[in-house]
Coordinates of C-alpha atoms in Angstrom, one line a residue:
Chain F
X1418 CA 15.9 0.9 -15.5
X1419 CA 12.4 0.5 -17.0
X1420 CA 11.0 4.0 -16.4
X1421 CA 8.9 2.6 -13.6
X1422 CA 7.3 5.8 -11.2
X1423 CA 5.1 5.6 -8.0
X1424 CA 3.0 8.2 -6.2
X1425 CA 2.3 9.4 -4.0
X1426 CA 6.4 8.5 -2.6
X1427 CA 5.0 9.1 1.3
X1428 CA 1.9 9.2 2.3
X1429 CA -0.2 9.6 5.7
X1430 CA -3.4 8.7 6.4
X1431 CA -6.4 8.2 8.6
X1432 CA -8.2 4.6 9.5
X1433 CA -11.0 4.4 7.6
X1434 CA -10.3 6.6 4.1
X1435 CA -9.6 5.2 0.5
X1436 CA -6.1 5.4 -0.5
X1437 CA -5.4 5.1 -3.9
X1438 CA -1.6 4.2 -5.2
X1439 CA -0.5 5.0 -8.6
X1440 CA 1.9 3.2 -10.5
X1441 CA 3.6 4.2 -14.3
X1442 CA 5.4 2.4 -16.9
X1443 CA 6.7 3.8 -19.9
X1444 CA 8.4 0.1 -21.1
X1445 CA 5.0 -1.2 -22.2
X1446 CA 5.5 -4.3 -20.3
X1447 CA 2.8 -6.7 -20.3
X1448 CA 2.8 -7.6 -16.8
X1449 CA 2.3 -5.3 -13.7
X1450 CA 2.4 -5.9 -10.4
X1451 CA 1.7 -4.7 -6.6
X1452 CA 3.6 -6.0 -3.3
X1453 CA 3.6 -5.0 0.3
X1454 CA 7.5 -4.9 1.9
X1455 CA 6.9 -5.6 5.8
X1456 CA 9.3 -6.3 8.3
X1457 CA 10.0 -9.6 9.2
X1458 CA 8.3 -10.5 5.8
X1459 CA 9.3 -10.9 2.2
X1460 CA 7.8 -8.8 -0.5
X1461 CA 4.2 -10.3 -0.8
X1462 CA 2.0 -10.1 -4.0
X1463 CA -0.9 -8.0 -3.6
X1464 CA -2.6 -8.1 -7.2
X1465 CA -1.1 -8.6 -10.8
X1466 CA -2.1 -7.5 -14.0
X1467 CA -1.1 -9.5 -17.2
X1468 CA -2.8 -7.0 -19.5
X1469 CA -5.5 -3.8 -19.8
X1470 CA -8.3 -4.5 -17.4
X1471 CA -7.0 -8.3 -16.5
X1472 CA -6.2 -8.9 -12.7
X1473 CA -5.6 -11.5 -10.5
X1474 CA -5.3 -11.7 -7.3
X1475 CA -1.9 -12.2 -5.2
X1476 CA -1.6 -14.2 -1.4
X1477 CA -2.6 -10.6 0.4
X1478 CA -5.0 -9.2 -1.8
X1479 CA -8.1 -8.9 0.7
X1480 CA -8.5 -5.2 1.9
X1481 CA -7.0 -4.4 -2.0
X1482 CA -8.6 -3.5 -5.5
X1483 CA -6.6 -2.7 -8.5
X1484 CA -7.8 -1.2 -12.1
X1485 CA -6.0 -1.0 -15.4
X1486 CA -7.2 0.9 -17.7
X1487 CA -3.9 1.6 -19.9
X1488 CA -1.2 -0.3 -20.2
X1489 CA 0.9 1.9 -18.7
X1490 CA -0.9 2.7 -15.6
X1491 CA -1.5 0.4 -12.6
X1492 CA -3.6 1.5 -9.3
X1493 CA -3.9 0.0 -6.2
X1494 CA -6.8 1.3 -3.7
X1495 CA -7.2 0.5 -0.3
X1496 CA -10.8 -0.1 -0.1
X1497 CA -11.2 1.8 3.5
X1498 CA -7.5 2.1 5.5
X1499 CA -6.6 0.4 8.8
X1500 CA -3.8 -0.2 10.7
X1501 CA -2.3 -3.4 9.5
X1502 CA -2.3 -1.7 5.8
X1503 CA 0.8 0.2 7.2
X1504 CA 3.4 -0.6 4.9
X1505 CA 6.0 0.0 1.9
X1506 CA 4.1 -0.3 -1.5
X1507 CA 6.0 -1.9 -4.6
X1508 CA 5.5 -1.4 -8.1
X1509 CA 6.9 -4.3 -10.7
X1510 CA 6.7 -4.8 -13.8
X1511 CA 8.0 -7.7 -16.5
X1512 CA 7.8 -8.7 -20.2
X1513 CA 6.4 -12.1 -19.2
X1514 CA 5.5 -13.9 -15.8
X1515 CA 8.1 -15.6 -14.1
X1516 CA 10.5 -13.2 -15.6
X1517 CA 12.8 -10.3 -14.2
X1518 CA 10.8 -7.7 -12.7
X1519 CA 11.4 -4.0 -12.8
X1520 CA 11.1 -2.1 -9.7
X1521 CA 9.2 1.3 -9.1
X1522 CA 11.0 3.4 -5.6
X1523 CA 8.2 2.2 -3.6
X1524 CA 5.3 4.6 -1.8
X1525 CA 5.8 4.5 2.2
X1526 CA 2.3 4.7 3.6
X1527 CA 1.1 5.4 7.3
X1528 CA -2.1 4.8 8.3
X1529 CA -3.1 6.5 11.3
Chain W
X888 CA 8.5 -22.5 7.3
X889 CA 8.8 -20.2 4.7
X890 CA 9.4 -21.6 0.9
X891 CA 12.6 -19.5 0.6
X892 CA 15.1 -19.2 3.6
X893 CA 17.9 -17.2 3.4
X894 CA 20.9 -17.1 5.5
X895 CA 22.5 -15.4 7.3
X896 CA 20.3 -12.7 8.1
X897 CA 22.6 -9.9 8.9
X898 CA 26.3 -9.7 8.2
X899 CA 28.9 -7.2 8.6
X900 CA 32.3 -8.0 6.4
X901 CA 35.4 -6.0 6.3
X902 CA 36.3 -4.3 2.9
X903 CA 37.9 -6.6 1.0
X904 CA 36.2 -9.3 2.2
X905 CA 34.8 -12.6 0.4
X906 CA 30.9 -12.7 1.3
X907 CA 28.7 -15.4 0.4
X908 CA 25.0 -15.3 1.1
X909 CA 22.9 -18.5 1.2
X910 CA 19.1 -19.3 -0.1
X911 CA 17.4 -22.0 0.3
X912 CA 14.0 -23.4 -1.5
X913 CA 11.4 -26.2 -0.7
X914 CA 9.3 -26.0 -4.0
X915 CA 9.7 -26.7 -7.2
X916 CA 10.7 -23.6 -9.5
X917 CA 11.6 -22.9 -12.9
X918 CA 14.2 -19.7 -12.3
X919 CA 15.6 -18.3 -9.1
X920 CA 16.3 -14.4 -8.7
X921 CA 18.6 -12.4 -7.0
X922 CA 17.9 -8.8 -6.5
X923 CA 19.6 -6.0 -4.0
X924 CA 17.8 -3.4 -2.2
X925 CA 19.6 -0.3 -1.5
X926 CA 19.9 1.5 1.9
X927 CA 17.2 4.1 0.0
X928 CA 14.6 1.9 -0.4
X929 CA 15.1 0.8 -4.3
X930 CA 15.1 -2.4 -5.3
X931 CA 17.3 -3.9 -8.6
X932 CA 17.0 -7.1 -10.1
X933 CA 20.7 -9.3 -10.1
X934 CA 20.3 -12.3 -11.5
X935 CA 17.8 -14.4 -12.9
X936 CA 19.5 -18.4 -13.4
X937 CA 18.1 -21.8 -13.3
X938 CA 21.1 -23.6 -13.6
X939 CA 25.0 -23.4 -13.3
X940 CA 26.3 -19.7 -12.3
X941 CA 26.5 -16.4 -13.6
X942 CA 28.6 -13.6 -13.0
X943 CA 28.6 -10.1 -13.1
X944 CA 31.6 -8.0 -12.2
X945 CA 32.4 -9.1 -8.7
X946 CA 28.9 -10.9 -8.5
X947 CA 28.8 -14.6 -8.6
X948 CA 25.7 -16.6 -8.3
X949 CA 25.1 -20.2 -8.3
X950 CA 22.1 -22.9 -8.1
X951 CA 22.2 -26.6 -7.4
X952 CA 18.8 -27.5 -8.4
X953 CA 19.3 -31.2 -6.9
X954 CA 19.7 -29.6 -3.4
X955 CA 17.2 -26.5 -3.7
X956 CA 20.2 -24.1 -2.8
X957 CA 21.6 -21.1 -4.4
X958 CA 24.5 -19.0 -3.2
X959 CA 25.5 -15.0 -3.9
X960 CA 29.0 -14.4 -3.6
X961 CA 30.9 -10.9 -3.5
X962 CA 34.3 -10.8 -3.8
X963 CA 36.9 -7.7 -3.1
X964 CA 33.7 -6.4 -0.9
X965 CA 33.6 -3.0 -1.0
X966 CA 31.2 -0.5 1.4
X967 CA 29.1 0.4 -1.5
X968 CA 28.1 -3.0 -1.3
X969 CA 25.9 -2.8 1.7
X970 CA 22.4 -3.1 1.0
X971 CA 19.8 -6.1 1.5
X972 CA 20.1 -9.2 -1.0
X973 CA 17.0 -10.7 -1.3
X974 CA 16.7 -14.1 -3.2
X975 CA 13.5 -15.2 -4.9
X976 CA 12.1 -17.8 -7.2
X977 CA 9.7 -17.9 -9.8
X978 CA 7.5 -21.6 -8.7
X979 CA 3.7 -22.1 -8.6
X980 CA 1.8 -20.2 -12.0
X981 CA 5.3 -18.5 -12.3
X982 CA 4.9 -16.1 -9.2
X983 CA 7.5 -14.9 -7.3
X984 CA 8.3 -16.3 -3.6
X985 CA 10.9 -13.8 -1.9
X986 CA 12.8 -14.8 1.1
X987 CA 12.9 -12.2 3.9
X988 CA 16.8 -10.5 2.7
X989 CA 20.4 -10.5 4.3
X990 CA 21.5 -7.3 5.3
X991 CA 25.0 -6.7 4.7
X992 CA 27.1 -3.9 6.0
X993 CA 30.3 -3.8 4.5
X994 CA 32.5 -2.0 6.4
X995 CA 36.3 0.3 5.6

């Protein structure tokens, strides 16, 4: 396993309010990564970092920012919650893009 | 149509069973992954290939890059096999495109 921890693991919240998602890595991989896990869906790429304070965007970044500011520490905020942000939240990371990725437990969020 | 199909969706084997579990791709890629979800939520990396097979103890995974198809097999299934398999691959800028999982349930 590559030491990969989320948190919060479960959280509820109301329409409206930041969320922010926290994701650690004690590997020092280069490359970090968020995902959304709906049903009916396949894990789709939120953001990705490929190093301290470089993102990019993934295919369902709008409603999503991301920061790093150590290479151990990736965070994903929901701007202002709704509805359709309901989901399972994945951490990744890799040595290199395109290769294996490591996988935090996820963060279940509810947003009321 | 999604870039990676997989098939079947859900399948319940018998202990003991040989299982294979299809994927197939409509894009280009340089590597294709298969990974298994547990009932818990966690998700483990199986194989990474882009050519041939590999095996793993009772995992065996193929690609036939000429068709876009990849297979998982399990053989002497065993209930601690149940979980999702989820097959990606690593294409445009060397993202990841994951199908949507099979769901086995392996059964005593």
């Amino acid at each position: 396993d590559a030491g990969i921890t989320q948190s919060p693991r479960h959280k509820v919240t109301e329409t409206g309010t930041p969320v922010t998602l926290r994701c650690h890595q004690t590997e020092n991989h280069r490359y970090m990564y968020w995902y959304r896990q709906d049903p009916g869906h396949g894990l789709r790429l939120i953001h990705y970092s490929y190093g301290v304070k470089d993102t990019d965007k993934g295919e369902v970044s709008d409603g999503y920012s991301v920061s790093r500011s150590k290479t151990e520490d990736f965070l994903l905020t929901l701007e202002s919650a709704t509805s359709s942000q309901t989901s399972v939240y994945f951490c990744a990371t890799s040595t290199d893009l395109g290769r294996e990725q490591y996988f935090g437990p996820g963060t279940r969020l509810t947003v009321t | 149509k999604n870039e990676v199909e997989q098939s079947p969706q859900n399948l319940t084997a018998q202990e003991g069973e040989f299982i294979t579990i299809n994927c197939s791709y409509s894009v280009g890629i340089s590597a294709l992954h298969w990974l298994q979800q547990h009932p818990g939520g966690g998700i483990v990396s199986l194989f990474m290939l882009s050519s041939g097979k590999k095996k793993h103890g009772r995992l065996i995974a193929t690609i036939n890059i000429q068709e876009k198809h990849s297979s998982l097999h399990i053989t002497a299934s065993h209930p601690r096999d149940s979980a999702v398999y989820i097959c990606a691959v690593t294409g445009t800028a060397s993202k990841l495109t994951f199908g949507t999982g099979t769901r086995l349930q392996v059964t005593l």
